[in-house]
mmCIF file of C-alpha atoms in Angstrom:
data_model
loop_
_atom_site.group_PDB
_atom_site.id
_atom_site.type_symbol
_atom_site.label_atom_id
_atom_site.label_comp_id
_atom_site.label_asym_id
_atom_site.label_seq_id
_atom_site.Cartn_x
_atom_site.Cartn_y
_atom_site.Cartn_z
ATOM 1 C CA UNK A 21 22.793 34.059 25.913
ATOM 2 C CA UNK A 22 25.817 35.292 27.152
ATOM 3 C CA UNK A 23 27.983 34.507 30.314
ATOM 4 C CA UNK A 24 30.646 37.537 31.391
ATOM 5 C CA UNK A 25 31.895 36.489 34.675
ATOM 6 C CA UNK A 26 34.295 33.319 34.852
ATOM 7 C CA UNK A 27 37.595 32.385 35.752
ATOM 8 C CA UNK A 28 40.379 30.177 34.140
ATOM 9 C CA UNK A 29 44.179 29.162 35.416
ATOM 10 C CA UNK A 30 45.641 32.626 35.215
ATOM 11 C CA UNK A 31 43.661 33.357 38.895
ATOM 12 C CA UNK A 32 41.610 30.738 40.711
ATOM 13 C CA UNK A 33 39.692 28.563 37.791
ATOM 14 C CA UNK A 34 41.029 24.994 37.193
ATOM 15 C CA UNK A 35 40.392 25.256 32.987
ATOM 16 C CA UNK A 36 42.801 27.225 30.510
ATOM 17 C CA UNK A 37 41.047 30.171 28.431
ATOM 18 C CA UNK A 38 41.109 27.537 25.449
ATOM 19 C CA UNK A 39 39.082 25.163 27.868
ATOM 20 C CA UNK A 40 36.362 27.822 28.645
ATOM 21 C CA UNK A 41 35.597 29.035 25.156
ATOM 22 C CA UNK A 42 35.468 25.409 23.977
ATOM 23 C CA UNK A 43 32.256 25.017 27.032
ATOM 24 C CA UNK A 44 30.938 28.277 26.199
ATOM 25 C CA UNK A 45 30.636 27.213 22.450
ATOM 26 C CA UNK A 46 29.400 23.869 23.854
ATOM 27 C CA UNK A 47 26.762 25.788 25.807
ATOM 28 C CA UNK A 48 26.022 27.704 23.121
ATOM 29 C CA UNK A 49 26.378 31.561 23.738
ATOM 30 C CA UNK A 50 26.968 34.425 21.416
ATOM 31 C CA UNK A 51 29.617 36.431 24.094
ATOM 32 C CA UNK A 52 31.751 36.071 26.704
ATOM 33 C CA UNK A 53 34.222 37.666 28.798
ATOM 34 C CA UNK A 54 37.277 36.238 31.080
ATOM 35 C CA UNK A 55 37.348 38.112 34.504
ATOM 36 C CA UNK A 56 40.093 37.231 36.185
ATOM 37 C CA UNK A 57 40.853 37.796 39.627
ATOM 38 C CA UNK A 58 43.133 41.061 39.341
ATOM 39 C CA UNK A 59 45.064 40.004 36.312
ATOM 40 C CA UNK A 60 44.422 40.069 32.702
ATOM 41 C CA UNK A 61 47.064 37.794 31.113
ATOM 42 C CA UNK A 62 44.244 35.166 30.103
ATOM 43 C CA UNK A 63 42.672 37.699 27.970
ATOM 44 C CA UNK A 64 44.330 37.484 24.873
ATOM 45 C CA UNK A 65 44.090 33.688 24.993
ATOM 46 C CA UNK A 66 40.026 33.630 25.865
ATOM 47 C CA UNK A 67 40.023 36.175 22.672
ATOM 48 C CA UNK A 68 42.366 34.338 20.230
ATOM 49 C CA UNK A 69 40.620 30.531 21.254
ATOM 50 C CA UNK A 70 37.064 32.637 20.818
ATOM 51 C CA UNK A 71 37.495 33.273 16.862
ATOM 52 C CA UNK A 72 37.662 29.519 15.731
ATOM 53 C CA UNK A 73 33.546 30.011 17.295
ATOM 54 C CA UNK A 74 32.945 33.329 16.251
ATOM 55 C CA UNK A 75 32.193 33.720 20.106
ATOM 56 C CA UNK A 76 32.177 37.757 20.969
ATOM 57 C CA UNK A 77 34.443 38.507 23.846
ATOM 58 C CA UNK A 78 35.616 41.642 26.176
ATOM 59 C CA UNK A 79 38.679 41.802 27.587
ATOM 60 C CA UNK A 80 37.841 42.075 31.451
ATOM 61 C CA UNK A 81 38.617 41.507 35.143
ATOM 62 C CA UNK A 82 37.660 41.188 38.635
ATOM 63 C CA UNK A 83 39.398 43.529 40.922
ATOM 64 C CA UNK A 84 39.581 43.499 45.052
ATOM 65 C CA UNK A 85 38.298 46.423 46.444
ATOM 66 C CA UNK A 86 37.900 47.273 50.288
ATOM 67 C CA UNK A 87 34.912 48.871 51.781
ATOM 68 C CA UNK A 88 34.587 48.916 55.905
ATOM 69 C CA UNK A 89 33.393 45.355 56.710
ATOM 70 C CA UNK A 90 31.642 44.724 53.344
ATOM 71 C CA UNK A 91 33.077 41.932 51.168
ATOM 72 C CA UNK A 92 33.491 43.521 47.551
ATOM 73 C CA UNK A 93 34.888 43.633 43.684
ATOM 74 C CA UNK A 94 34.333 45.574 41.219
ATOM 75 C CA UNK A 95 34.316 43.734 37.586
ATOM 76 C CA UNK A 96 35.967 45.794 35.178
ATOM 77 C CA UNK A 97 34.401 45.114 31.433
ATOM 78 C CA UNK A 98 35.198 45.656 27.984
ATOM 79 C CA UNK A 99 39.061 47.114 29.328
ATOM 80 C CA UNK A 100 40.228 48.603 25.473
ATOM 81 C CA UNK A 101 42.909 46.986 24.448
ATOM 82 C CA UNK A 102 45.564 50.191 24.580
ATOM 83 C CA UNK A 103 44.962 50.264 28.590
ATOM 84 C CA UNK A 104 45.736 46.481 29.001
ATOM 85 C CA UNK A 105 49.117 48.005 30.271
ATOM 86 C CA UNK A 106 47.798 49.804 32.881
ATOM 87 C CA UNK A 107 46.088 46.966 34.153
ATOM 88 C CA UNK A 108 48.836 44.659 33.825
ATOM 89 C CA UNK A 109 50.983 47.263 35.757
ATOM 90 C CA UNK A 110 47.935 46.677 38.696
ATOM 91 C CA UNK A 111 48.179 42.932 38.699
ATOM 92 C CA UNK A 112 52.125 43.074 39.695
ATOM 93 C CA UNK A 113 51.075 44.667 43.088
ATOM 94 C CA UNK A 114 48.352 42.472 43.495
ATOM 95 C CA UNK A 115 49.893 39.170 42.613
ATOM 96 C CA UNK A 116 52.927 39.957 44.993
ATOM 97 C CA UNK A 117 49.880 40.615 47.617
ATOM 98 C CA UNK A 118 48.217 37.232 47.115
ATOM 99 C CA UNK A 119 51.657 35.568 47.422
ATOM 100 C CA UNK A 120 51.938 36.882 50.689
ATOM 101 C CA UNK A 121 49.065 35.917 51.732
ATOM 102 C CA UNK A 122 49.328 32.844 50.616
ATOM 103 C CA UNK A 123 52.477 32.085 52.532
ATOM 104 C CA UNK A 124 50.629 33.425 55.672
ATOM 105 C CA UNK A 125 48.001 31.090 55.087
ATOM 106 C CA UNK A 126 50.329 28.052 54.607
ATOM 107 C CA UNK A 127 51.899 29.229 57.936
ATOM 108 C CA UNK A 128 48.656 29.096 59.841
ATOM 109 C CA UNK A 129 47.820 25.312 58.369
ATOM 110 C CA UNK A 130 51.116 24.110 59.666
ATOM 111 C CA UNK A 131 50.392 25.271 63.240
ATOM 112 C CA UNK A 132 47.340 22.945 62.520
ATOM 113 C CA UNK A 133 48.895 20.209 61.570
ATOM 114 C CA UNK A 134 48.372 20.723 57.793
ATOM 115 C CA UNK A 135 51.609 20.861 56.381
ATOM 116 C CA UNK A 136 52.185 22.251 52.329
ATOM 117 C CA UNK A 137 54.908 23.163 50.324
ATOM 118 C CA UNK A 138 55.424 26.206 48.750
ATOM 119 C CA UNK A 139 55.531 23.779 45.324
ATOM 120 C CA UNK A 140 52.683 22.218 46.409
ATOM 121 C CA UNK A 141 50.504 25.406 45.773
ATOM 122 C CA UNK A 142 52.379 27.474 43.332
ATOM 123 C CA UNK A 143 53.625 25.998 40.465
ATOM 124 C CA UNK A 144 51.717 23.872 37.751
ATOM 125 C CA UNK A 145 52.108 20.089 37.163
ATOM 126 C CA UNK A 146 54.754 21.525 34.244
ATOM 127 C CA UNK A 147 56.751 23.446 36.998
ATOM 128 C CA UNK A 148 55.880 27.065 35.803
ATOM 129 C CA UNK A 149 54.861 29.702 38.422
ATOM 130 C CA UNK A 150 51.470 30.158 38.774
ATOM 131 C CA UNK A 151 50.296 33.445 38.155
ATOM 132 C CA UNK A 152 48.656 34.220 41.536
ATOM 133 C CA UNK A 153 47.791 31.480 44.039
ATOM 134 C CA UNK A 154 44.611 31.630 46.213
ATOM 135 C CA UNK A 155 42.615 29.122 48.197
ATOM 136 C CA UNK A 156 41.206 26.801 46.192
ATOM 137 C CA UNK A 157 44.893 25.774 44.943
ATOM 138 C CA UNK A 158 45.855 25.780 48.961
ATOM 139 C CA UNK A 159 42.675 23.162 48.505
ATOM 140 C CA UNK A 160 43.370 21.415 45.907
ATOM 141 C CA UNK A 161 46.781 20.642 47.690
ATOM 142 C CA UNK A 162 44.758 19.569 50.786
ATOM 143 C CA UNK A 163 42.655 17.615 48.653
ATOM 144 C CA UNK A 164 45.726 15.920 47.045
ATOM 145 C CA UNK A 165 47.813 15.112 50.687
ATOM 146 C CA UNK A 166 44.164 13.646 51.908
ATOM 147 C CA UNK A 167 44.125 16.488 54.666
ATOM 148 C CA UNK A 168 40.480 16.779 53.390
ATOM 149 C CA UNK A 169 38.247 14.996 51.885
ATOM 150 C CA UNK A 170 36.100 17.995 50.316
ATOM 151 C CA UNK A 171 35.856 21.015 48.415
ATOM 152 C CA UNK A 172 34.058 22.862 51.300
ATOM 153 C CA UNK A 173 35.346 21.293 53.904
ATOM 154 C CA UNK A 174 38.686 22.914 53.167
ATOM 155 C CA UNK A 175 37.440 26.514 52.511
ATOM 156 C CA UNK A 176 34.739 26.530 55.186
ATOM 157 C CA UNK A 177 36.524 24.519 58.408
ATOM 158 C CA UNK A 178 39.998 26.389 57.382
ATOM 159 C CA UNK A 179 40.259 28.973 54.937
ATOM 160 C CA UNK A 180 37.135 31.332 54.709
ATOM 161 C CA UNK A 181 36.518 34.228 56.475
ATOM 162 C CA UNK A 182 36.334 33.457 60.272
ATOM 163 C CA UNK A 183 38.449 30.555 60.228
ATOM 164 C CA UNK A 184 41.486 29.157 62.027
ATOM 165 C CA UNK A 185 43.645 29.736 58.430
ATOM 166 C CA UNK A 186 41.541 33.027 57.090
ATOM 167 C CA UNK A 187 43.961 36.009 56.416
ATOM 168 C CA UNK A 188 42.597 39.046 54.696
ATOM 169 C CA UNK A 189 43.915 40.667 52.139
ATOM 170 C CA UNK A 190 45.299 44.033 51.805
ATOM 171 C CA UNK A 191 43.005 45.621 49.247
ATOM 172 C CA UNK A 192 42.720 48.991 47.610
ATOM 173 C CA UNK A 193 39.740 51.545 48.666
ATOM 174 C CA UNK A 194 36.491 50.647 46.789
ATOM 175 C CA UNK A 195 36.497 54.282 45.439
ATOM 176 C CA UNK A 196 40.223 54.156 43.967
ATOM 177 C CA UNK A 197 39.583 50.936 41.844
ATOM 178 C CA UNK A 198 36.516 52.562 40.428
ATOM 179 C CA UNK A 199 38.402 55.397 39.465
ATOM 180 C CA UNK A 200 41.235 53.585 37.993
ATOM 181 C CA UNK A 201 38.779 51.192 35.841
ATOM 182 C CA UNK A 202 37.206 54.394 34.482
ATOM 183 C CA UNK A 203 40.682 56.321 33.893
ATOM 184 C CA UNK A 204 41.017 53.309 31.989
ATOM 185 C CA UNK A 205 38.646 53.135 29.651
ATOM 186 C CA UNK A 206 36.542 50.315 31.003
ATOM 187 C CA UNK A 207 33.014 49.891 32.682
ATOM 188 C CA UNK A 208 32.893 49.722 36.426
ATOM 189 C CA UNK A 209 30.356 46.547 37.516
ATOM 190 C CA UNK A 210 29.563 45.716 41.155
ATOM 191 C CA UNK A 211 29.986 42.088 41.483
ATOM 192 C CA UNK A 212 27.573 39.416 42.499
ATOM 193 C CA UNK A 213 25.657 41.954 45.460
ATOM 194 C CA UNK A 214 24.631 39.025 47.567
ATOM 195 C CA UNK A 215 27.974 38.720 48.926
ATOM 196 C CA UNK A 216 28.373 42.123 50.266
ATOM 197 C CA UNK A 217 25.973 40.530 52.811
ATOM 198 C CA UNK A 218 23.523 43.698 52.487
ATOM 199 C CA UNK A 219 20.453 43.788 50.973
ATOM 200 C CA UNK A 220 16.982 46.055 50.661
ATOM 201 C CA UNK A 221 17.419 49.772 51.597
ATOM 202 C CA UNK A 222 20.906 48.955 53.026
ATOM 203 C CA UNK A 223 22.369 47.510 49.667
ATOM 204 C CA UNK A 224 20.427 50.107 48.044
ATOM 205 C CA UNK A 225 22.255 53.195 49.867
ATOM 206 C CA UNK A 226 25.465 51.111 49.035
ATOM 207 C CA UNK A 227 24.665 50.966 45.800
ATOM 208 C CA UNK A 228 23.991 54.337 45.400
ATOM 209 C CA UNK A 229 27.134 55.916 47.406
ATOM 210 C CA UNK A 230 29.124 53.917 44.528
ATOM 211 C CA UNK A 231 27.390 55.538 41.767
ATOM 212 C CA UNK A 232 28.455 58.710 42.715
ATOM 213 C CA UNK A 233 32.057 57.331 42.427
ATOM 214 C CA UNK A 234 31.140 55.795 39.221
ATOM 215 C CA UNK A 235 29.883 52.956 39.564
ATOM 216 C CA UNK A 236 28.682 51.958 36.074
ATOM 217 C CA UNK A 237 25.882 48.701 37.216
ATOM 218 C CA UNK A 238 25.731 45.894 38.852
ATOM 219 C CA UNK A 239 25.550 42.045 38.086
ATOM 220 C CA UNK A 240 21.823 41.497 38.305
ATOM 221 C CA UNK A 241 22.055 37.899 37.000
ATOM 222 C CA UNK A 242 24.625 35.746 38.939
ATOM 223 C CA UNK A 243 24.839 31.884 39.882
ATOM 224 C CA UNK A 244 24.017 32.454 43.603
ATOM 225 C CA UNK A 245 21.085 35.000 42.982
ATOM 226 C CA UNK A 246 17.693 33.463 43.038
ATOM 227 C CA UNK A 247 14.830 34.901 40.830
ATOM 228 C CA UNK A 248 13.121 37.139 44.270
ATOM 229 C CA UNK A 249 16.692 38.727 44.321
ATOM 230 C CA UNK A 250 17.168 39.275 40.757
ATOM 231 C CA UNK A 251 13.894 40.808 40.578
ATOM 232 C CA UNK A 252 15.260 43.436 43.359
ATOM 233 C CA UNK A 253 18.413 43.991 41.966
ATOM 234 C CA UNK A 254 16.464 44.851 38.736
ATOM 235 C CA UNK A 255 14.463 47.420 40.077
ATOM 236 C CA UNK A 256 17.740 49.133 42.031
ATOM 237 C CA UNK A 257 19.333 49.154 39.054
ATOM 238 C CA UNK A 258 16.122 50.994 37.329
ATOM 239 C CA UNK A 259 15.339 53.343 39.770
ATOM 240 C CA UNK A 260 19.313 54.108 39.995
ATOM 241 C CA UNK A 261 19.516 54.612 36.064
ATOM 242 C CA UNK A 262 22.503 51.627 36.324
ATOM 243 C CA UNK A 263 23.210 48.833 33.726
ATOM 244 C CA UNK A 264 23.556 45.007 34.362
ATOM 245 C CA UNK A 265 25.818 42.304 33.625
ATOM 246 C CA UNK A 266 25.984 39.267 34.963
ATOM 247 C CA UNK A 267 27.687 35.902 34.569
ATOM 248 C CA UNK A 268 28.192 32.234 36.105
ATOM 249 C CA UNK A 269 31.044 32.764 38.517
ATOM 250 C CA UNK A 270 32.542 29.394 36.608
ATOM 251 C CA UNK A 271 35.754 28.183 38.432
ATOM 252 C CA UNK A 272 35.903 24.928 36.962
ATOM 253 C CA UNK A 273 36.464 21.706 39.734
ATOM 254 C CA UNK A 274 36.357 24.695 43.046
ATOM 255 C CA UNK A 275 32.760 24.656 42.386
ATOM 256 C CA UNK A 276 31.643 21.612 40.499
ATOM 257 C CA UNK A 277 28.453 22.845 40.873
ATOM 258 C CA UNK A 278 28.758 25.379 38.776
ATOM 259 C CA UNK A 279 28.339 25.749 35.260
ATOM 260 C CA UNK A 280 29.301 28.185 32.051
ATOM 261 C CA UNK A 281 26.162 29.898 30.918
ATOM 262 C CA UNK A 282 23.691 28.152 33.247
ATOM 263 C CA UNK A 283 25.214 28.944 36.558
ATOM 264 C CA UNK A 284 23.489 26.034 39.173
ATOM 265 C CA UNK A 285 20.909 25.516 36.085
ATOM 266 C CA UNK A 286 18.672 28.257 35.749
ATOM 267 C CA UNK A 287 21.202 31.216 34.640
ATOM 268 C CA UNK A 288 20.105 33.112 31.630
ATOM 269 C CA UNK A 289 21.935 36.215 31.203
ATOM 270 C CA UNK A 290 20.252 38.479 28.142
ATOM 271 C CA UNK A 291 22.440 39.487 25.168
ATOM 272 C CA UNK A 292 21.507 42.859 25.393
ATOM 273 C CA UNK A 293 23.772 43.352 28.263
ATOM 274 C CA UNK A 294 26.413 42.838 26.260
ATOM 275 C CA UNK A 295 25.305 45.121 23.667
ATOM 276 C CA UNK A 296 24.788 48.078 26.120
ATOM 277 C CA UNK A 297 28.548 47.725 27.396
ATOM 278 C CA UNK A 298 30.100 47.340 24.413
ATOM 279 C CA UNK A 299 28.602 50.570 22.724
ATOM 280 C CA UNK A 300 28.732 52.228 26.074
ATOM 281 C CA UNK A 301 24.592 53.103 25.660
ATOM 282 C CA UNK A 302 22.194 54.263 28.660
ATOM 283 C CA UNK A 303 19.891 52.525 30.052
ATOM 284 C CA UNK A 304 16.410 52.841 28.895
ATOM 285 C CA UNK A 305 13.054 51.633 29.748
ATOM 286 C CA UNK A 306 13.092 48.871 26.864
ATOM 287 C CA UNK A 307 16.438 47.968 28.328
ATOM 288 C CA UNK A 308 14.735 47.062 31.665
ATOM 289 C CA UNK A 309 12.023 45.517 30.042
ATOM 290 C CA UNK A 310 14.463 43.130 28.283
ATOM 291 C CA UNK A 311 16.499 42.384 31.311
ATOM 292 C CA UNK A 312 12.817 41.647 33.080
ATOM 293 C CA UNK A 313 12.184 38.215 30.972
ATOM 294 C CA UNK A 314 15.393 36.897 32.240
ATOM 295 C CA UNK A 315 14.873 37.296 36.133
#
């Protein structure tokens, strides 16, 4: 099995690239990528740590992307290593963008009577700048000053969407990222469709307006997808002549109930996904019928 869809220190996951291969060879899977919220720096790392396994990797990432009202990213997969640059050039814009928000959000807590430090959220316990700061580190500091006394009770009484501390983003038009992960060499993935909040024709229409911008697939297998959802997603991604991927979402403590590989326990994402990406190979019916005895 295979798990392409986690997150370590450089973004919002609370284990270093060494950390994750060492629980991916633990959980015993052939491949893996590192997918990063908008940055790559953690990909040579997750690569490097991988050899001492023999664990396959990609390098990869998972980029912000604005469409109207509906929550999106778009995973970009197996990025070749002579466009890391490009990427990296990306990440500057969208690290200074997260920092702002960041501050905004901080802002809006004090006016609650939650009061942070810049420190408090930014740096490591070594006193290095993070590489991006997001909420579950505005959390974890909430956590830490006993503001809180949970996980969710910081992100869903303050911080998510709809709350007293929520500030959105500033992200670039769905279309444009697609574009730019293509330009680039890599493979264009919808992430985890549940959370666009669309589903059945409507998802399917969505799905198919970003094909015809490129979209490459979407991630079929995913921790928060149950098996009557996979099995839709499957047949979209048939009828629409897409690939899958698919991963565990891992974060590390920010979801505790969350593991690499397994997802919430019943996660099995096929190998054969990561066969199709890496040699850039269409979809056929065997494909599908592969992907089938994993839903």
């Amino acid at each position: 099995m295979i798990d392409l869809h986690m997150h370590s220190v450089f973004s919002d996951g609370t284990c270093s690239p060494d950390e994750l291969i060492d629980k991916i060879a633990k959980a015993g899977l052939k491949a893996a990528a590192l997918t990063d919220h908008d940055v790559v720096d953690g990909c040579c790392y997750f690569a490097e740590a991988a050899k001492k396994y023999n664990i396959l990797t990609m390098n990869a990432s998972e980029l912000s992307a604005h469409y109207s009202r509906v929550p999106m990213e778009i995973v970009a997969l197996d990025i070749p290593e002579r466009n890391i640059d490009a990427f990296k050039e990306r990440q500057k814009i969208m690290i200074e963008e997260r920092f702002k928000v960041a501050k905004e959000r901080l802002e809006l807590l004090a006016k609650l009577g939650i009061v942070l430090d810049w420190k408090d959220i930014a740096y490591y316990e070594n006193g290095m700048l993070r590489n991006q700061v997001g909420k579950p580190h505005i959390v974890a500091a909430m956590l830490k000053k006993g503001y809180i006394n949970d996980w969710d009770e910081g992100f869903d009484k303050y911080l998510n969407r709809g709350c007293p501390a929520y500030v959105a983003k500033k992200e670039p038009e769905y279309n444009e990222v697609i574009s730019f992960v293509l330009d680039n060499g890599a493979v264009p993935i919808l992430a985890h469709p549940i959370h666009t909040k669309k589903q059945g024709r409507e998802l399917f229409d969505l799905i198919k307006e970003l094909k015809m911008c490129g979209l490459k697939g979407i991630e079929v297998f995913h921790s928060d997808h149950n098996s009557l959802l996979k099995q839709d997603y499957l047949m979209m991604i048939e009828t629409l002549g897409l690939i899958s991927s698919g991963g565990s979402d891992f974060h590390g403590g920010a979801h505790p109930n969350v593991e690499v590989g397994i997802g919430k326990g019943d996660l099995k994402v096929p190998d054969v996904i990561f066969d199709v990406i890496k040699i850039r190979e269409n979809p056929t019916m065997a494909y599908y019928k592969e992907l089938a005895k994993s839903v």
